[in-house]
mmCIF file with all atom_site columns, C-alpha atoms in Angstrom:
data_model
loop_
_atom_site.group_PDB
_atom_site.id
_atom_site.type_symbol
_atom_site.label_atom_id
_atom_site.label_alt_id
_atom_site.label_comp_id
_atom_site.label_asym_id
_atom_site.label_entity_id
_atom_site.label_seq_id
_atom_site.pdbx_PDB_ins_code
_atom_site.Cartn_x
_atom_site.Cartn_y
_atom_site.Cartn_z
_atom_site.occupancy
_atom_site.B_iso_or_equiv
_atom_site.pdbx_formal_charge
_atom_site.auth_seq_id
_atom_site.auth_comp_id
_atom_site.auth_asym_id
_atom_site.auth_atom_id
_atom_site.pdbx_PDB_model_num
ATOM 1   C CA . GLN O 1 1   ? -28.853 13.169 -15.600 1.00 86.00 ? 1   GLN O CA 1
ATOM 2   C CA . VAL O 1 2   ? -25.189 13.935 -15.735 1.00 91.00 ? 2   VAL O CA 1
ATOM 3   C CA . GLN O 1 3   ? -22.833 12.460 -13.776 1.00 96.00 ? 3   GLN O CA 1
ATOM 4   C CA . LEU O 1 4   ? -19.146 12.938 -12.897 1.00 97.00 ? 4   LEU O CA 1
ATOM 5   C CA . VAL O 1 5   ? -16.338 10.943 -11.555 1.00 97.00 ? 5   VAL O CA 1
ATOM 6   C CA . GLN O 1 6   ? -13.360 12.094 -10.108 1.00 98.00 ? 6   GLN O CA 1
ATOM 7   C CA . SER O 1 7   ? -10.455 10.897 -9.937  1.00 97.00 ? 7   SER O CA 1
ATOM 8   C CA . GLY O 1 8   ? -6.710  11.870 -8.684  1.00 96.00 ? 8   GLY O CA 1
ATOM 9   C CA . GLY O 1 9   ? -6.057  13.231 -5.292  1.00 93.00 ? 9   GLY O CA 1
ATOM 10  C CA . GLY O 1 10  ? -3.872  11.435 -2.370  1.00 97.00 ? 10  GLY O CA 1
ATOM 11  C CA . LEU O 1 11  ? -1.160  11.859 -0.083  1.00 98.00 ? 11  LEU O CA 1
ATOM 12  C CA . VAL O 1 12  ? 1.422   14.620 -1.228  1.00 98.00 ? 12  VAL O CA 1
ATOM 13  C CA . GLN O 1 13  ? 4.480   16.408 0.749   1.00 98.00 ? 13  GLN O CA 1
ATOM 14  C CA . ALA O 1 14  ? 4.420   20.116 0.782   1.00 98.00 ? 14  ALA O CA 1
ATOM 15  C CA . GLY O 1 15  ? 5.699   21.518 -2.532  1.00 98.00 ? 15  GLY O CA 1
ATOM 16  C CA . GLY O 1 16  ? 4.386   18.719 -4.398  1.00 98.00 ? 16  GLY O CA 1
ATOM 17  C CA . SER O 1 17  ? 2.055   18.090 -7.459  1.00 98.00 ? 17  SER O CA 1
ATOM 18  C CA . LEU O 1 18  ? -1.748  16.603 -7.962  1.00 98.00 ? 18  LEU O CA 1
ATOM 19  C CA . ARG O 1 19  ? -3.661  16.694 -10.648 1.00 98.00 ? 19  ARG O CA 1
ATOM 20  C CA . LEU O 1 20  ? -7.858  15.909 -10.601 1.00 98.00 ? 20  LEU O CA 1
ATOM 21  C CA . SER O 1 21  ? -9.992  14.818 -13.060 1.00 98.00 ? 21  SER O CA 1
ATOM 22  C CA . CYS O 1 22  ? -13.385 14.913 -13.204 1.00 98.00 ? 22  CYS O CA 1
ATOM 23  C CA . ALA O 1 23  ? -15.079 13.129 -16.406 1.00 97.00 ? 23  ALA O CA 1
ATOM 24  C CA . ALA O 1 24  ? -18.410 13.276 -17.258 1.00 95.00 ? 24  ALA O CA 1
ATOM 25  C CA . SER O 1 25  ? -21.253 10.873 -18.835 1.00 93.00 ? 25  SER O CA 1
ATOM 26  C CA . GLU O 1 26  ? -22.762 13.324 -20.968 1.00 90.00 ? 26  GLU O CA 1
ATOM 27  C CA . ARG O 1 27  ? -21.467 14.654 -23.907 1.00 88.00 ? 27  ARG O CA 1
ATOM 28  C CA . THR O 1 28  ? -23.899 18.316 -22.716 1.00 88.00 ? 28  THR O CA 1
ATOM 29  C CA . PHE O 1 29  ? -20.859 18.998 -20.626 1.00 89.00 ? 29  PHE O CA 1
ATOM 30  C CA . SER O 1 30  ? -19.198 20.103 -23.373 1.00 89.00 ? 30  SER O CA 1
ATOM 31  C CA . ASN O 1 31  ? -21.489 23.000 -23.266 1.00 92.00 ? 31  ASN O CA 1
ATOM 32  C CA . TYR O 1 32  ? -21.596 23.914 -19.032 1.00 93.00 ? 32  TYR O CA 1
ATOM 33  C CA . GLY O 1 33  ? -18.998 26.247 -16.943 1.00 95.00 ? 33  GLY O CA 1
ATOM 34  C CA . VAL O 1 34  ? -18.006 23.557 -14.498 1.00 97.00 ? 34  VAL O CA 1
ATOM 35  C CA . GLY O 1 35  ? -15.997 24.621 -11.022 1.00 97.00 ? 35  GLY O CA 1
ATOM 36  C CA . TRP O 1 36  ? -13.765 23.068 -8.481  1.00 98.00 ? 36  TRP O CA 1
ATOM 37  C CA . PHE O 1 37  ? -14.212 23.558 -4.993  1.00 98.00 ? 37  PHE O CA 1
ATOM 38  C CA . GLN O 1 38  ? -12.696 22.112 -1.457  1.00 98.00 ? 38  GLN O CA 1
ATOM 39  C CA . GLN O 1 39  ? -13.658 21.209 2.125   1.00 98.00 ? 39  GLN O CA 1
ATOM 40  C CA . ALA O 1 40  ? -11.747 21.284 4.646   1.00 96.00 ? 40  ALA O CA 1
ATOM 41  C CA . PRO O 1 41  ? -12.952 19.594 8.254   1.00 92.00 ? 41  PRO O CA 1
ATOM 42  C CA . GLY O 1 42  ? -15.029 21.521 9.698   1.00 94.00 ? 42  GLY O CA 1
ATOM 43  C CA . LYS O 1 43  ? -15.282 24.052 7.304   1.00 96.00 ? 43  LYS O CA 1
ATOM 44  C CA . GLU O 1 44  ? -17.514 25.035 4.498   1.00 96.00 ? 44  GLU O CA 1
ATOM 45  C CA . ARG O 1 45  ? -17.095 23.758 1.024   1.00 97.00 ? 45  ARG O CA 1
ATOM 46  C CA . GLU O 1 46  ? -15.192 27.181 -0.718  1.00 97.00 ? 46  GLU O CA 1
ATOM 47  C CA . PHE O 1 47  ? -14.520 27.942 -4.701  1.00 98.00 ? 47  PHE O CA 1
ATOM 48  C CA . VAL O 1 48  ? -11.191 26.791 -5.562  1.00 98.00 ? 48  VAL O CA 1
ATOM 49  C CA . ALA O 1 49  ? -11.527 27.296 -9.475  1.00 98.00 ? 49  ALA O CA 1
ATOM 50  C CA . ALA O 1 50  ? -13.755 27.521 -12.770 1.00 97.00 ? 50  ALA O CA 1
ATOM 51  C CA . ILE O 1 51  ? -13.381 27.406 -16.376 1.00 97.00 ? 51  ILE O CA 1
ATOM 52  C CA . SER O 1 52  ? -16.183 28.478 -18.850 1.00 95.00 ? 52  SER O CA 1
ATOM 53  C CA . TRP O 1 53  ? -18.100 26.071 -21.336 1.00 93.00 ? 53  TRP O CA 1
ATOM 54  C CA . ALA O 1 54  ? -15.013 26.280 -24.127 1.00 92.00 ? 54  ALA O CA 1
ATOM 55  C CA . GLY O 1 55  ? -12.348 27.072 -21.593 1.00 90.00 ? 55  GLY O CA 1
ATOM 56  C CA . ALA O 1 56  ? -11.569 30.367 -22.908 1.00 93.00 ? 56  ALA O CA 1
ATOM 57  C CA . ASN O 1 57  ? -11.981 32.059 -19.472 1.00 96.00 ? 57  ASN O CA 1
ATOM 58  C CA . THR O 1 58  ? -11.134 30.557 -15.806 1.00 97.00 ? 58  THR O CA 1
ATOM 59  C CA . TYR O 1 59  ? -11.127 31.640 -12.544 1.00 97.00 ? 59  TYR O CA 1
ATOM 60  C CA . TYR O 1 60  ? -9.168  31.637 -9.539  1.00 98.00 ? 60  TYR O CA 1
ATOM 61  C CA . ALA O 1 61  ? -9.469  31.878 -5.624  1.00 98.00 ? 61  ALA O CA 1
ATOM 62  C CA . ASP O 1 62  ? -6.840  34.171 -4.309  1.00 98.00 ? 62  ASP O CA 1
ATOM 63  C CA . SER O 1 63  ? -5.515  31.781 -2.541  1.00 97.00 ? 63  SER O CA 1
ATOM 64  C CA . VAL O 1 64  ? -4.900  29.287 -5.425  1.00 98.00 ? 64  VAL O CA 1
ATOM 65  C CA . LYS O 1 65  ? -3.736  31.968 -7.907  1.00 98.00 ? 65  LYS O CA 1
ATOM 66  C CA . GLY O 1 66  ? -0.538  30.850 -9.842  1.00 97.00 ? 66  GLY O CA 1
ATOM 67  C CA . ARG O 1 67  ? -0.566  27.628 -8.476  1.00 98.00 ? 67  ARG O CA 1
ATOM 68  C CA . PHE O 1 68  ? -3.641  26.071 -9.297  1.00 98.00 ? 68  PHE O CA 1
ATOM 69  C CA . ALA O 1 69  ? -4.969  25.603 -13.337 1.00 98.00 ? 69  ALA O CA 1
ATOM 70  C CA . ILE O 1 70  ? -8.236  24.545 -14.159 1.00 98.00 ? 70  ILE O CA 1
ATOM 71  C CA . SER O 1 71  ? -8.195  23.225 -18.117 1.00 98.00 ? 71  SER O CA 1
ATOM 72  C CA . ARG O 1 72  ? -10.913 21.106 -19.767 1.00 97.00 ? 72  ARG O CA 1
ATOM 73  C CA . ASP O 1 73  ? -11.320 18.517 -22.576 1.00 96.00 ? 73  ASP O CA 1
ATOM 74  C CA . ASN O 1 74  ? -13.749 18.489 -24.409 1.00 94.00 ? 74  ASN O CA 1
ATOM 75  C CA . ALA O 1 75  ? -13.508 16.276 -26.684 1.00 94.00 ? 75  ALA O CA 1
ATOM 76  C CA . ARG O 1 76  ? -12.815 13.674 -23.862 1.00 95.00 ? 76  ARG O CA 1
ATOM 77  C CA . ASN O 1 77  ? -15.435 15.190 -21.341 1.00 95.00 ? 77  ASN O CA 1
ATOM 78  C CA . THR O 1 78  ? -12.922 15.685 -19.043 1.00 97.00 ? 78  THR O CA 1
ATOM 79  C CA . VAL O 1 79  ? -12.261 19.219 -16.251 1.00 97.00 ? 79  VAL O CA 1
ATOM 80  C CA . TYR O 1 80  ? -8.939  18.920 -14.875 1.00 98.00 ? 80  TYR O CA 1
ATOM 81  C CA . LEU O 1 81  ? -7.278  20.759 -11.977 1.00 98.00 ? 81  LEU O CA 1
ATOM 82  C CA . GLN O 1 82  ? -3.573  20.748 -11.859 1.00 98.00 ? 82  GLN O CA 1
ATOM 83  C CA . MET O 1 83  ? -2.344  21.720 -8.482  1.00 98.00 ? 83  MET O CA 1
ATOM 84  C CA . ASN O 1 84  ? 1.559   22.785 -8.207  1.00 98.00 ? 84  ASN O CA 1
ATOM 85  C CA . ASN O 1 85  ? 2.982   24.028 -5.078  1.00 98.00 ? 85  ASN O CA 1
ATOM 86  C CA . LEU O 1 86  ? 0.799   22.390 -2.777  1.00 98.00 ? 86  LEU O CA 1
ATOM 87  C CA . LYS O 1 87  ? 0.436   23.997 1.072   1.00 98.00 ? 87  LYS O CA 1
ATOM 88  C CA . PRO O 1 88  ? -0.900  22.099 3.806   1.00 97.00 ? 88  PRO O CA 1
ATOM 89  C CA . GLU O 1 89  ? -3.590  23.951 4.113   1.00 96.00 ? 89  GLU O CA 1
ATOM 90  C CA . ASP O 1 90  ? -5.022  22.957 0.347   1.00 98.00 ? 90  ASP O CA 1
ATOM 91  C CA . THR O 1 91  ? -5.598  19.804 2.089   1.00 98.00 ? 91  THR O CA 1
ATOM 92  C CA . ALA O 1 92  ? -9.093  19.398 1.690   1.00 98.00 ? 92  ALA O CA 1
ATOM 93  C CA . ILE O 1 93  ? -11.823 17.013 -0.237  1.00 98.00 ? 93  ILE O CA 1
ATOM 94  C CA . TYR O 1 94  ? -12.356 18.106 -3.579  1.00 98.00 ? 94  TYR O CA 1
ATOM 95  C CA . TYR O 1 95  ? -15.411 18.582 -5.445  1.00 98.00 ? 95  TYR O CA 1
ATOM 96  C CA . CYS O 1 96  ? -15.942 19.076 -9.143  1.00 98.00 ? 96  CYS O CA 1
ATOM 97  C CA . ALA O 1 97  ? -19.454 20.581 -10.156 1.00 97.00 ? 97  ALA O CA 1
ATOM 98  C CA . ALA O 1 98  ? -20.901 21.730 -13.526 1.00 95.00 ? 98  ALA O CA 1
ATOM 99  C CA . GLN O 1 99  ? -23.665 23.632 -14.798 1.00 91.00 ? 99  GLN O CA 1
ATOM 100 C CA . ILE O 1 100 ? -23.642 26.893 -12.988 1.00 86.00 ? 100 ILE O CA 1
ATOM 101 C CA . THR O 1 101 ? -27.877 27.688 -12.146 1.00 86.00 ? 101 THR O CA 1
ATOM 102 C CA . THR O 1 102 ? -27.417 31.124 -9.986  1.00 85.00 ? 102 THR O CA 1
ATOM 103 C CA . GLY O 1 103 ? -24.741 33.132 -12.339 1.00 85.00 ? 103 GLY O CA 1
ATOM 104 C CA . ASP O 1 104 ? -22.385 32.944 -9.850  1.00 90.00 ? 104 ASP O CA 1
ATOM 105 C CA . ARG O 1 105 ? -19.684 30.439 -10.529 1.00 93.00 ? 105 ARG O CA 1
ATOM 106 C CA . SER O 1 106 ? -17.899 30.780 -6.889  1.00 92.00 ? 106 SER O CA 1
ATOM 107 C CA . ASP O 1 107 ? -21.488 29.842 -5.610  1.00 93.00 ? 107 ASP O CA 1
ATOM 108 C CA . ARG O 1 108 ? -21.274 26.447 -3.785  1.00 92.00 ? 108 ARG O CA 1
ATOM 109 C CA . TYR O 1 109 ? -25.394 25.912 -4.472  1.00 92.00 ? 109 TYR O CA 1
ATOM 110 C CA . GLY O 1 110 ? -25.056 27.364 -7.922  1.00 91.00 ? 110 GLY O CA 1
ATOM 111 C CA . TYR O 1 111 ? -24.123 23.900 -9.673  1.00 95.00 ? 111 TYR O CA 1
ATOM 112 C CA . LYS O 1 112 ? -26.697 21.659 -11.082 1.00 94.00 ? 112 LYS O CA 1
ATOM 113 C CA . TYR O 1 113 ? -23.864 18.453 -10.570 1.00 96.00 ? 113 TYR O CA 1
ATOM 114 C CA . TRP O 1 114 ? -21.714 17.199 -8.868  1.00 97.00 ? 114 TRP O CA 1
ATOM 115 C CA . GLY O 1 115 ? -18.719 14.749 -8.482  1.00 97.00 ? 115 GLY O CA 1
ATOM 116 C CA . GLN O 1 116 ? -18.044 12.571 -5.363  1.00 98.00 ? 116 GLN O CA 1
ATOM 117 C CA . GLY O 1 117 ? -14.976 14.136 -4.142  1.00 98.00 ? 117 GLY O CA 1
ATOM 118 C CA . THR O 1 118 ? -11.680 13.177 -3.757  1.00 98.00 ? 118 THR O CA 1
ATOM 119 C CA . GLN O 1 119 ? -9.528  13.481 -0.805  1.00 98.00 ? 119 GLN O CA 1
ATOM 120 C CA . VAL O 1 120 ? -6.116  15.904 -0.833  1.00 98.00 ? 120 VAL O CA 1
ATOM 121 C CA . THR O 1 121 ? -3.447  15.696 1.599   1.00 98.00 ? 121 THR O CA 1
ATOM 122 C CA . VAL O 1 122 ? -0.830  17.588 1.918   1.00 98.00 ? 122 VAL O CA 1
ATOM 123 C CA . SER O 1 123 ? 1.723   16.799 4.566   1.00 97.00 ? 123 SER O CA 1
ATOM 124 C CA . SER O 1 124 ? 4.361   19.475 6.069   1.00 94.00 ? 124 SER O CA 1
#
């Protein structure tokens, strides 16, 4: 059983930056594709970004392309989400997820393990 522990997040003004971290309890984490999702109040959880197991391939939702960057350090069992030029509409709880089970990295039902979530609030 892999546990994912998230850190980072908080309150930032529009145009600012934050970095989220997702640390795994098991080294098998390095074998998994990892995704980040966001869930705003009253909305469904939505795909933000994903990275392949070795970090060679990254994928982004159109809404964050050019502003967010996903990366991983498998030696540290950690995946990061660097968020730049944040906008008020980025305000949400962000979740990391690991081990794609459906073959669709953007599928919010397609991951086996989930982090606890971390709040990101962007003020205007």
